[in-house]
Each structure stands twice: as structure tokens, then as C-alpha cells.
Short mmCIF file of N, CA and C in Angstrom, two decimals:
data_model
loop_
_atom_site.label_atom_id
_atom_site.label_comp_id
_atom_site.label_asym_id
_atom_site.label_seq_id
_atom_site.Cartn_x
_atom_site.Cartn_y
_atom_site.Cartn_z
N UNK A 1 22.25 -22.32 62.99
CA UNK A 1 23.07 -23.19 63.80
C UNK A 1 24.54 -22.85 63.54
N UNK A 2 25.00 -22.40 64.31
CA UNK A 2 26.83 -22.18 64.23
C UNK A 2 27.76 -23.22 64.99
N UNK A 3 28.50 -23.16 65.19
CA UNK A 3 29.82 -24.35 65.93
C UNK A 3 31.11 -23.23 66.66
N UNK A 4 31.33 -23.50 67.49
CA UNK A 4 32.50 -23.31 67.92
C UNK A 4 33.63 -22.79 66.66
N UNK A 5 34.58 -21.88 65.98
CA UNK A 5 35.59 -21.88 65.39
C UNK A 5 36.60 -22.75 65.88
N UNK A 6 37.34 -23.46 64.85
CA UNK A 6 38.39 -24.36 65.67
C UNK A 6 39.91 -24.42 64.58
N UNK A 7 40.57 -23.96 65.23
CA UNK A 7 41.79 -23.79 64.68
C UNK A 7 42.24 -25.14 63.82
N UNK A 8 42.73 -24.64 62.20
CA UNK A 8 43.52 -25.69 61.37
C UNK A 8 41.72 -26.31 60.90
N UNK A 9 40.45 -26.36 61.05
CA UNK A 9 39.12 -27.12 60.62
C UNK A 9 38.11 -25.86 60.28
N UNK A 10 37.86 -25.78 59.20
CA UNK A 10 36.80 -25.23 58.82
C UNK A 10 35.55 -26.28 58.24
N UNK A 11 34.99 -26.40 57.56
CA UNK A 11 33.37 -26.19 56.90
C UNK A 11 32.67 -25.66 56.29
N UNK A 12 32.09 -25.46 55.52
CA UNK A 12 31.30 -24.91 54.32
C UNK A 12 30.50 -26.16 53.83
N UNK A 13 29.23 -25.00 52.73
CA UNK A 13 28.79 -26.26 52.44
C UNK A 13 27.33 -26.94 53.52
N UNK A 14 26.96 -28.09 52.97
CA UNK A 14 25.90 -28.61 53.91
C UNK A 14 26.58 -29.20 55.04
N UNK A 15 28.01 -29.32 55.08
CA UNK A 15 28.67 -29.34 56.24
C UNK A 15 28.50 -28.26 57.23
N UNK A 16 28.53 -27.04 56.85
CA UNK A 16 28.43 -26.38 57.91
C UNK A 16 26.73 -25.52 58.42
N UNK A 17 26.09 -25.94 57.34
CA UNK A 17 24.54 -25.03 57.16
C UNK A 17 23.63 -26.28 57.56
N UNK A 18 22.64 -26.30 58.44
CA UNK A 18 21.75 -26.80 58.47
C UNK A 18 20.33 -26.47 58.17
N UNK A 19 19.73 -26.88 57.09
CA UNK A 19 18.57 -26.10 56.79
C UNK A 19 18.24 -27.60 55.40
N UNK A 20 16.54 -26.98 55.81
CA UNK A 20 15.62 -28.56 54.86
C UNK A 20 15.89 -27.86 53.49
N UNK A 21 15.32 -28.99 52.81
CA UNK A 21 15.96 -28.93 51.10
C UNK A 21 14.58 -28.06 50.50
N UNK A 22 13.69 -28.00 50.91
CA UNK A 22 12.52 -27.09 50.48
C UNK A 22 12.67 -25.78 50.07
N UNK A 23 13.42 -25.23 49.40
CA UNK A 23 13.71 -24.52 49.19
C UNK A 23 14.61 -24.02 47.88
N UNK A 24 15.36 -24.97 47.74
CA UNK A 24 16.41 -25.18 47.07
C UNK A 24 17.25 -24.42 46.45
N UNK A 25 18.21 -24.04 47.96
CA UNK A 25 19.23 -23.02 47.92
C UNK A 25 20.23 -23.47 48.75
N UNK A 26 20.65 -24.63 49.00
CA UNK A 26 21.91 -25.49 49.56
C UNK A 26 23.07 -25.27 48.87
N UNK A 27 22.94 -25.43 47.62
CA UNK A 27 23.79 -25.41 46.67
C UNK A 27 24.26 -24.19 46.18
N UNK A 28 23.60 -23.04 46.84
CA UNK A 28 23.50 -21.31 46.45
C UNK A 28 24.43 -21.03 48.04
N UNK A 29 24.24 -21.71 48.91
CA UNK A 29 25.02 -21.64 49.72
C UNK A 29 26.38 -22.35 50.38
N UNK A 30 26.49 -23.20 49.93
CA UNK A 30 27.30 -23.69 49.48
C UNK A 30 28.77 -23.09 48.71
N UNK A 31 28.30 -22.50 47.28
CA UNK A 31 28.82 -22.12 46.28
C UNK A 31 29.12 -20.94 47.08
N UNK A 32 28.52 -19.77 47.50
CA UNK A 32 29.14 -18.48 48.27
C UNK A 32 30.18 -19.04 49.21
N UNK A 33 29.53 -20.04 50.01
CA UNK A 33 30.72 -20.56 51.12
C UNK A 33 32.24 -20.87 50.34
N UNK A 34 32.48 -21.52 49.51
CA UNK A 34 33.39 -21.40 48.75
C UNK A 34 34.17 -20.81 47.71
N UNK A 35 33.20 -19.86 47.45
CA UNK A 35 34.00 -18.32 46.97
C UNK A 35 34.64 -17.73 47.98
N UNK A 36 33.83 -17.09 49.12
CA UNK A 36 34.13 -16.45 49.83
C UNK A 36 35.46 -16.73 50.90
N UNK A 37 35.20 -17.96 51.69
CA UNK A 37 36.70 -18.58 52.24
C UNK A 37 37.95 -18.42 51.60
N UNK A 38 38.02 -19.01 50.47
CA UNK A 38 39.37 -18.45 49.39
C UNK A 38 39.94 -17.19 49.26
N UNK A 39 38.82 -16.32 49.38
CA UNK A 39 38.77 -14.89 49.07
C UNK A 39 40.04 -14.29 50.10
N UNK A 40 39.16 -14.84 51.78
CA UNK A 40 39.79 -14.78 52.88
C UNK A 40 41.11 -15.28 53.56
N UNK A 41 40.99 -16.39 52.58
CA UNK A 41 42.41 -16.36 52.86
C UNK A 41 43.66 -16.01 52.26
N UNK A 42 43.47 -16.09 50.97
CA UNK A 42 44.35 -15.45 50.55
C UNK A 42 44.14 -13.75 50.24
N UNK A 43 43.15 -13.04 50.78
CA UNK A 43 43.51 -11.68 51.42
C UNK A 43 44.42 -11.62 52.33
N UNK A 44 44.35 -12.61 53.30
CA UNK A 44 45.16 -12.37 54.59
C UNK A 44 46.62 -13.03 54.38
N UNK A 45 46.88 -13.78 53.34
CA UNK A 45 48.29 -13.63 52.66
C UNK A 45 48.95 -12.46 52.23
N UNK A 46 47.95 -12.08 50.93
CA UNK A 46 48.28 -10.77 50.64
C UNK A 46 49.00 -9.79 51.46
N UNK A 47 48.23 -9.77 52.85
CA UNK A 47 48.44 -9.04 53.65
C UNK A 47 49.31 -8.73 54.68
N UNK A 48 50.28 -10.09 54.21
CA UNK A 48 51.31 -10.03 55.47
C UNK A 48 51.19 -10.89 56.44
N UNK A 49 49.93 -12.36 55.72
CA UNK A 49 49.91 -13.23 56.65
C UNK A 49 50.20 -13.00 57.84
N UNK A 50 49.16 -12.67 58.37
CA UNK A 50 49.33 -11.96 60.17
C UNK A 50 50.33 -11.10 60.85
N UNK A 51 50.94 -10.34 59.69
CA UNK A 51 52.21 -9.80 60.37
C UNK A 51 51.71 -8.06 60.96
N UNK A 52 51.26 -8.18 62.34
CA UNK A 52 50.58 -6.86 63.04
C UNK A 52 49.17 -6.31 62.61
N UNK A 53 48.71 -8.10 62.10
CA UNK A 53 46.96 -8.39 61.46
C UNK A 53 46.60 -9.41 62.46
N UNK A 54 45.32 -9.66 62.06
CA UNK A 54 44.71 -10.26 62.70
C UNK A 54 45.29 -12.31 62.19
N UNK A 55 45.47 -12.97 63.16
CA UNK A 55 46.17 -14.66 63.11
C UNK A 55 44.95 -15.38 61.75
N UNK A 56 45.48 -16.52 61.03
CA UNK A 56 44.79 -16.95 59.96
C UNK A 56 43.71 -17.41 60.80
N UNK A 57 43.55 -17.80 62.11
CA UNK A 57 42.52 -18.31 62.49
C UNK A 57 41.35 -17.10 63.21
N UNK A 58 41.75 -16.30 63.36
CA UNK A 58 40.55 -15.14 63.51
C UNK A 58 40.46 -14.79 62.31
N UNK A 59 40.90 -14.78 61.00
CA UNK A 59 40.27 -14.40 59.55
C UNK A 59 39.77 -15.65 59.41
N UNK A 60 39.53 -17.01 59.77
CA UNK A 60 38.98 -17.64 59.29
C UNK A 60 37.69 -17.76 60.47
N UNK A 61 37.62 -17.72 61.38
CA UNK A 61 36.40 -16.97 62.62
C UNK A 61 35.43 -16.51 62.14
N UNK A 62 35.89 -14.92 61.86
CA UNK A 62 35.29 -14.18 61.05
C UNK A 62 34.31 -14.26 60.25
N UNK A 63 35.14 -15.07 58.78
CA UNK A 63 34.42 -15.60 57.59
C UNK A 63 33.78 -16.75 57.60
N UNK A 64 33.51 -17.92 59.42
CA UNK A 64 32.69 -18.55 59.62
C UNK A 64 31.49 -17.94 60.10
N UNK A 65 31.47 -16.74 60.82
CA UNK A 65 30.60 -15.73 61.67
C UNK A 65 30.06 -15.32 60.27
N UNK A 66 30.31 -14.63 59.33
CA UNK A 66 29.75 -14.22 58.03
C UNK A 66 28.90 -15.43 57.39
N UNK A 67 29.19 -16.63 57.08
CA UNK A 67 28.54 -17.54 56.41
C UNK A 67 27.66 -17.77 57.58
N UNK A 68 27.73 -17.91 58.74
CA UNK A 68 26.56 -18.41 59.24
C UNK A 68 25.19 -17.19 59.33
N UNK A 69 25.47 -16.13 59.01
CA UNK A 69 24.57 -14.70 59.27
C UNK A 69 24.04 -15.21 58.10
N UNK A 70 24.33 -15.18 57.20
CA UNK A 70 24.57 -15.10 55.68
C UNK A 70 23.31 -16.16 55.45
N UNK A 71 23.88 -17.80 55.86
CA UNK A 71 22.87 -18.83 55.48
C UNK A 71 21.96 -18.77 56.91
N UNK A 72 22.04 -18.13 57.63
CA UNK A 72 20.49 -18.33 58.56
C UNK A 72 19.07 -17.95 58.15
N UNK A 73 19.47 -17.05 57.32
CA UNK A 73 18.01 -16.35 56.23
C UNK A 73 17.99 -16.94 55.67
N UNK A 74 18.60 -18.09 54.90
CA UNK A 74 18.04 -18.88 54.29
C UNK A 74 17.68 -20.23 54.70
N UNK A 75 18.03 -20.62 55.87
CA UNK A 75 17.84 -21.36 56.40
C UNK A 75 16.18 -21.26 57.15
N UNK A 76 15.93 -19.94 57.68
CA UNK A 76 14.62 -19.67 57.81
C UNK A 76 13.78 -19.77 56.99
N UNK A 77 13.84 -19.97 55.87
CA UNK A 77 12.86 -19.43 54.41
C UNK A 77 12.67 -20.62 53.95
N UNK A 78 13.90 -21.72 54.36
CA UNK A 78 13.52 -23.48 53.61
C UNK A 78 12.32 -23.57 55.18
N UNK A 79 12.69 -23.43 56.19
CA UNK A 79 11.90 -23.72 57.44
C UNK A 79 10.47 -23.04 56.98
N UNK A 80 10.14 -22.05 56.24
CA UNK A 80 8.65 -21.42 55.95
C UNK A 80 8.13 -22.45 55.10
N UNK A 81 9.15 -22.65 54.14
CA UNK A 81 8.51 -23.04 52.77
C UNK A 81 8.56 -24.80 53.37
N UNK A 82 9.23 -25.22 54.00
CA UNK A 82 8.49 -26.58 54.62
C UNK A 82 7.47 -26.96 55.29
N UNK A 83 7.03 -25.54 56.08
CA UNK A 83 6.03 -25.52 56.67
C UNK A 83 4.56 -25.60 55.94
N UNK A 84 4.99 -24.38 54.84
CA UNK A 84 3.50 -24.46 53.80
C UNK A 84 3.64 -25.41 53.01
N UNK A 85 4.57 -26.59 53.29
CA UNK A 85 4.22 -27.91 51.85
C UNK A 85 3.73 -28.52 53.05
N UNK A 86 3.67 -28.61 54.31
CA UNK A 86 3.05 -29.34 55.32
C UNK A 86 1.78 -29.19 55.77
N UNK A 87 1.19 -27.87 55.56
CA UNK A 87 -0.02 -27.73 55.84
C UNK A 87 -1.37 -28.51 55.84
N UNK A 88 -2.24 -28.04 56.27
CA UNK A 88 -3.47 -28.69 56.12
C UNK A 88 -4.04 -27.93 54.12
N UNK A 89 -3.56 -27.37 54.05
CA UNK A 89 -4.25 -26.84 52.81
C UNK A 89 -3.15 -26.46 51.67
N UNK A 90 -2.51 -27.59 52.07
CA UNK A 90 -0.44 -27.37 51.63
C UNK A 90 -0.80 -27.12 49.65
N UNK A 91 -1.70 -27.49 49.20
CA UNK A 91 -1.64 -27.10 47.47
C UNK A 91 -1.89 -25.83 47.22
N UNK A 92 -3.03 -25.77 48.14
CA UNK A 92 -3.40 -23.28 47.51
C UNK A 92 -2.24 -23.09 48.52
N UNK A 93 -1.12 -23.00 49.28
CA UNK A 93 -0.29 -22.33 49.65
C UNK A 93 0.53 -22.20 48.48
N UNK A 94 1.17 -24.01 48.29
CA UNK A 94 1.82 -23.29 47.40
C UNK A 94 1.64 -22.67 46.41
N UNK A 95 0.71 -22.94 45.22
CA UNK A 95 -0.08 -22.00 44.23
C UNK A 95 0.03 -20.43 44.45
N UNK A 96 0.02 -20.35 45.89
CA UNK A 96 0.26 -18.63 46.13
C UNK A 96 1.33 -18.54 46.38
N UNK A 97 2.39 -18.87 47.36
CA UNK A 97 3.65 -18.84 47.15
C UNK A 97 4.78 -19.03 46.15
N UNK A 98 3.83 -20.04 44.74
CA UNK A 98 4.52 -19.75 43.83
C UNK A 98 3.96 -18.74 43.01
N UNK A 99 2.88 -18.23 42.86
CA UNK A 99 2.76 -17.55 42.13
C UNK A 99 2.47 -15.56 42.47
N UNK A 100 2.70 -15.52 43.66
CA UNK A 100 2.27 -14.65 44.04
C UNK A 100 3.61 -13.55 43.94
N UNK A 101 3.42 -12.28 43.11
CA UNK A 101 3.83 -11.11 42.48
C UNK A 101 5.04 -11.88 41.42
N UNK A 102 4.68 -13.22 40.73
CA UNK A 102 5.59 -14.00 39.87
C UNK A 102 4.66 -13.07 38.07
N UNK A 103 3.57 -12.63 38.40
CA UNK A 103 2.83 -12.64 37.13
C UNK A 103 2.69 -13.90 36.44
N UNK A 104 2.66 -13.37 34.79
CA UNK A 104 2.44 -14.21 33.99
C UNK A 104 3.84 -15.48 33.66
N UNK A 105 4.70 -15.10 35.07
CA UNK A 105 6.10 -16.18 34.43
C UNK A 105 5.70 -17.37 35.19
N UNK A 106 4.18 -17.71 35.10
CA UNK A 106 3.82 -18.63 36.68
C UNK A 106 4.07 -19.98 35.63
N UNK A 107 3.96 -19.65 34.36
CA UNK A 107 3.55 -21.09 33.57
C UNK A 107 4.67 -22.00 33.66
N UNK A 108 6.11 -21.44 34.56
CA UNK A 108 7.15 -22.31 34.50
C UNK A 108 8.50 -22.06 33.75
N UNK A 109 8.00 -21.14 33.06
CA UNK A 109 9.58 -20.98 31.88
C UNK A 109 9.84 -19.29 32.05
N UNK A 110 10.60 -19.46 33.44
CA UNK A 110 10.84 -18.45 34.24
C UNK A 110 10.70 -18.08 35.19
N UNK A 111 10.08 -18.73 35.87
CA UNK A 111 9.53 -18.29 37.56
C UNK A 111 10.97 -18.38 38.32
N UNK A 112 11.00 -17.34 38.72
CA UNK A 112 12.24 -17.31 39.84
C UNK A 112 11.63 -17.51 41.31
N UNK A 113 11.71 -18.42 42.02
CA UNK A 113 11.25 -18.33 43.48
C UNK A 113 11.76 -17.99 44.24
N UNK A 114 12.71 -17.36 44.19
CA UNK A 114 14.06 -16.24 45.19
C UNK A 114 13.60 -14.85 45.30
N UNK A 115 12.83 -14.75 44.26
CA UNK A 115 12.14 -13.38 43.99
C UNK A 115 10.81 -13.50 44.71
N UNK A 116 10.19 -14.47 44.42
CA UNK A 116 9.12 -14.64 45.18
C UNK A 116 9.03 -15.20 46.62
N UNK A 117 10.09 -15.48 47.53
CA UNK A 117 10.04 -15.52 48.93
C UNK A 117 11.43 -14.53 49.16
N UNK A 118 12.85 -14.30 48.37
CA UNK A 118 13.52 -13.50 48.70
C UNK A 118 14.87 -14.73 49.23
N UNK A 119 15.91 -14.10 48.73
CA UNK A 119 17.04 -14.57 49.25
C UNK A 119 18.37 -13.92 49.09
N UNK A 120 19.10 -13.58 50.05
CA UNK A 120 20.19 -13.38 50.73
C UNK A 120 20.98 -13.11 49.62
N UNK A 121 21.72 -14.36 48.70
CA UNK A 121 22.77 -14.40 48.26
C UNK A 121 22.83 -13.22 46.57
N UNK A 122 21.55 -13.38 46.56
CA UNK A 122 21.48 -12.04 45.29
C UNK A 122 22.48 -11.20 45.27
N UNK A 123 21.91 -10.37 46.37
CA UNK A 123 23.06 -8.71 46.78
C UNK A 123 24.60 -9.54 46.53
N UNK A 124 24.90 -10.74 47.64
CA UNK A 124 26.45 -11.40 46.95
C UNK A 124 26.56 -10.84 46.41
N UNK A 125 25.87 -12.07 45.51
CA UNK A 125 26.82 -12.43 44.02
C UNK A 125 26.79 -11.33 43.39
N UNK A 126 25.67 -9.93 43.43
CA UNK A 126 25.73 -9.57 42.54
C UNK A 126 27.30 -8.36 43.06
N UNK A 127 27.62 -8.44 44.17
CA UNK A 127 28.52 -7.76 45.03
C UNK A 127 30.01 -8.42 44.48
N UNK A 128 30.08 -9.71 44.73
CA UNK A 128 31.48 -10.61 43.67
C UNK A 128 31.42 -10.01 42.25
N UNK A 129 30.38 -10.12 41.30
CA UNK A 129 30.55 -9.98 39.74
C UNK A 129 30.98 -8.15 39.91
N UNK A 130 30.73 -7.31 40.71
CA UNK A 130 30.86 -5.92 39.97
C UNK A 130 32.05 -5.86 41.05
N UNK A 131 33.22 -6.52 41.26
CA UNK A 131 34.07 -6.26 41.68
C UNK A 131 35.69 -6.46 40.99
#
């Protein structure tokens, strides 16, 4: 779900992402949304604050067009994983969705479930820390 860009109003956050809590990566998106905006704008300070660049409000366009690419995959993946807690046979789903290529880290003290359905913000962050 995206919005219109609107000059002087941005969003981030569960303000701007719509997606069910099944998942629980709101807060993973969120947190990028607010790294990343800052980033953007004060790049485009750096830069000469629009001087024969692009206006603060097409860098901030932009970096709304990015967060929404960004959280739609994850927004799809709370929409899966709501679906299989809804099922008719919603306990062996999840049992396999949590445990499936998790191995022996199924007992709880370690299971990553980002790994086991996959999410977006990995590459990020891991793209922010080696920079």
C-alpha cells in the first residue's frame, strides 16, 4: 500500500506500512524507515541542498518509493504467515513453517524465523553496518 508523496509530510513506521503483526517484523521496518530517511536527507544537504539536484521533496519521494518496495515483501510474508495460523490444519503448518530447514535450533534458543520464511531487511542492515 503506498500514498501519494506530499510535500513538507512524510511517514515511516506503522504509519506508513500496512501489514498484520504475524510475522513480527513491524518494528524491523520501522527501524530501516528511520535510518534510512535521515540518511536522505541530510545527503541532500550535504549536497547542495538542491542546488542543480534534485528539490528536498523528490529526495524525499524517492526514499518513500524505496520504503514502500522495501516493506511490501514483508508485508506479503505477515499476509502468508496469517494465512497458515488461519488454516484448517493451522498447528502442523506452523510446526513446519517453524521448523522447516531451522534444524536442531527448533527447541527455541535460536530459531531465527527470517531465515525460515526470508526477509528483506537482512541484505539492509547488513548493507548500513559495512558502510
Amino acid at each position: 500500500m503506498t500514498r501519494p508523496s506530499r510535500p513538507r509530510v512524510t511517514v515511516i513506521g506503522d504509519a506508513a506500512h500496512l501489514m498484520t503483526p504475524f510475522a513480527g517484523v513491524g518494528v524491523n521496518v520501522g527501524m530501516v524507515d528511520a535510518l534510512e530517511l535521515p540518511q536522505e536527507i541530510v545527503g541532500y544537504v550535504k549536497n547542495g541542498a538542491g542546488q542543480g539536484g534534485p528539490s528536498l521533496a523528490e529526495v524525499i519521494s524517492d526514499c518513500e518509493k524505496g520504503m514502500w518496495a522495501l516493506s511490501s515483501r514483508d508485508a506479503a510474508m505477515t499476509a502468508r504467515v496469517l494465512e497458515v495460523q488461519f488454516q484448517e490444519d493451522d498447528c502442523e503448518n506452523m510446526v513446519e513453517l517453524m521448523s522447516d530447514g531451522a534444524g536442531p535450533e527448533c527447541s527455541g534458543d535460536g530459531l531465527d524465523v527470517a531465515e525460515v520464511i526470508g526477509s528483506p531487511y537482512e541484505e539492509t542492515l547488513e548493507l548500513q553496518h559495512s558502510t
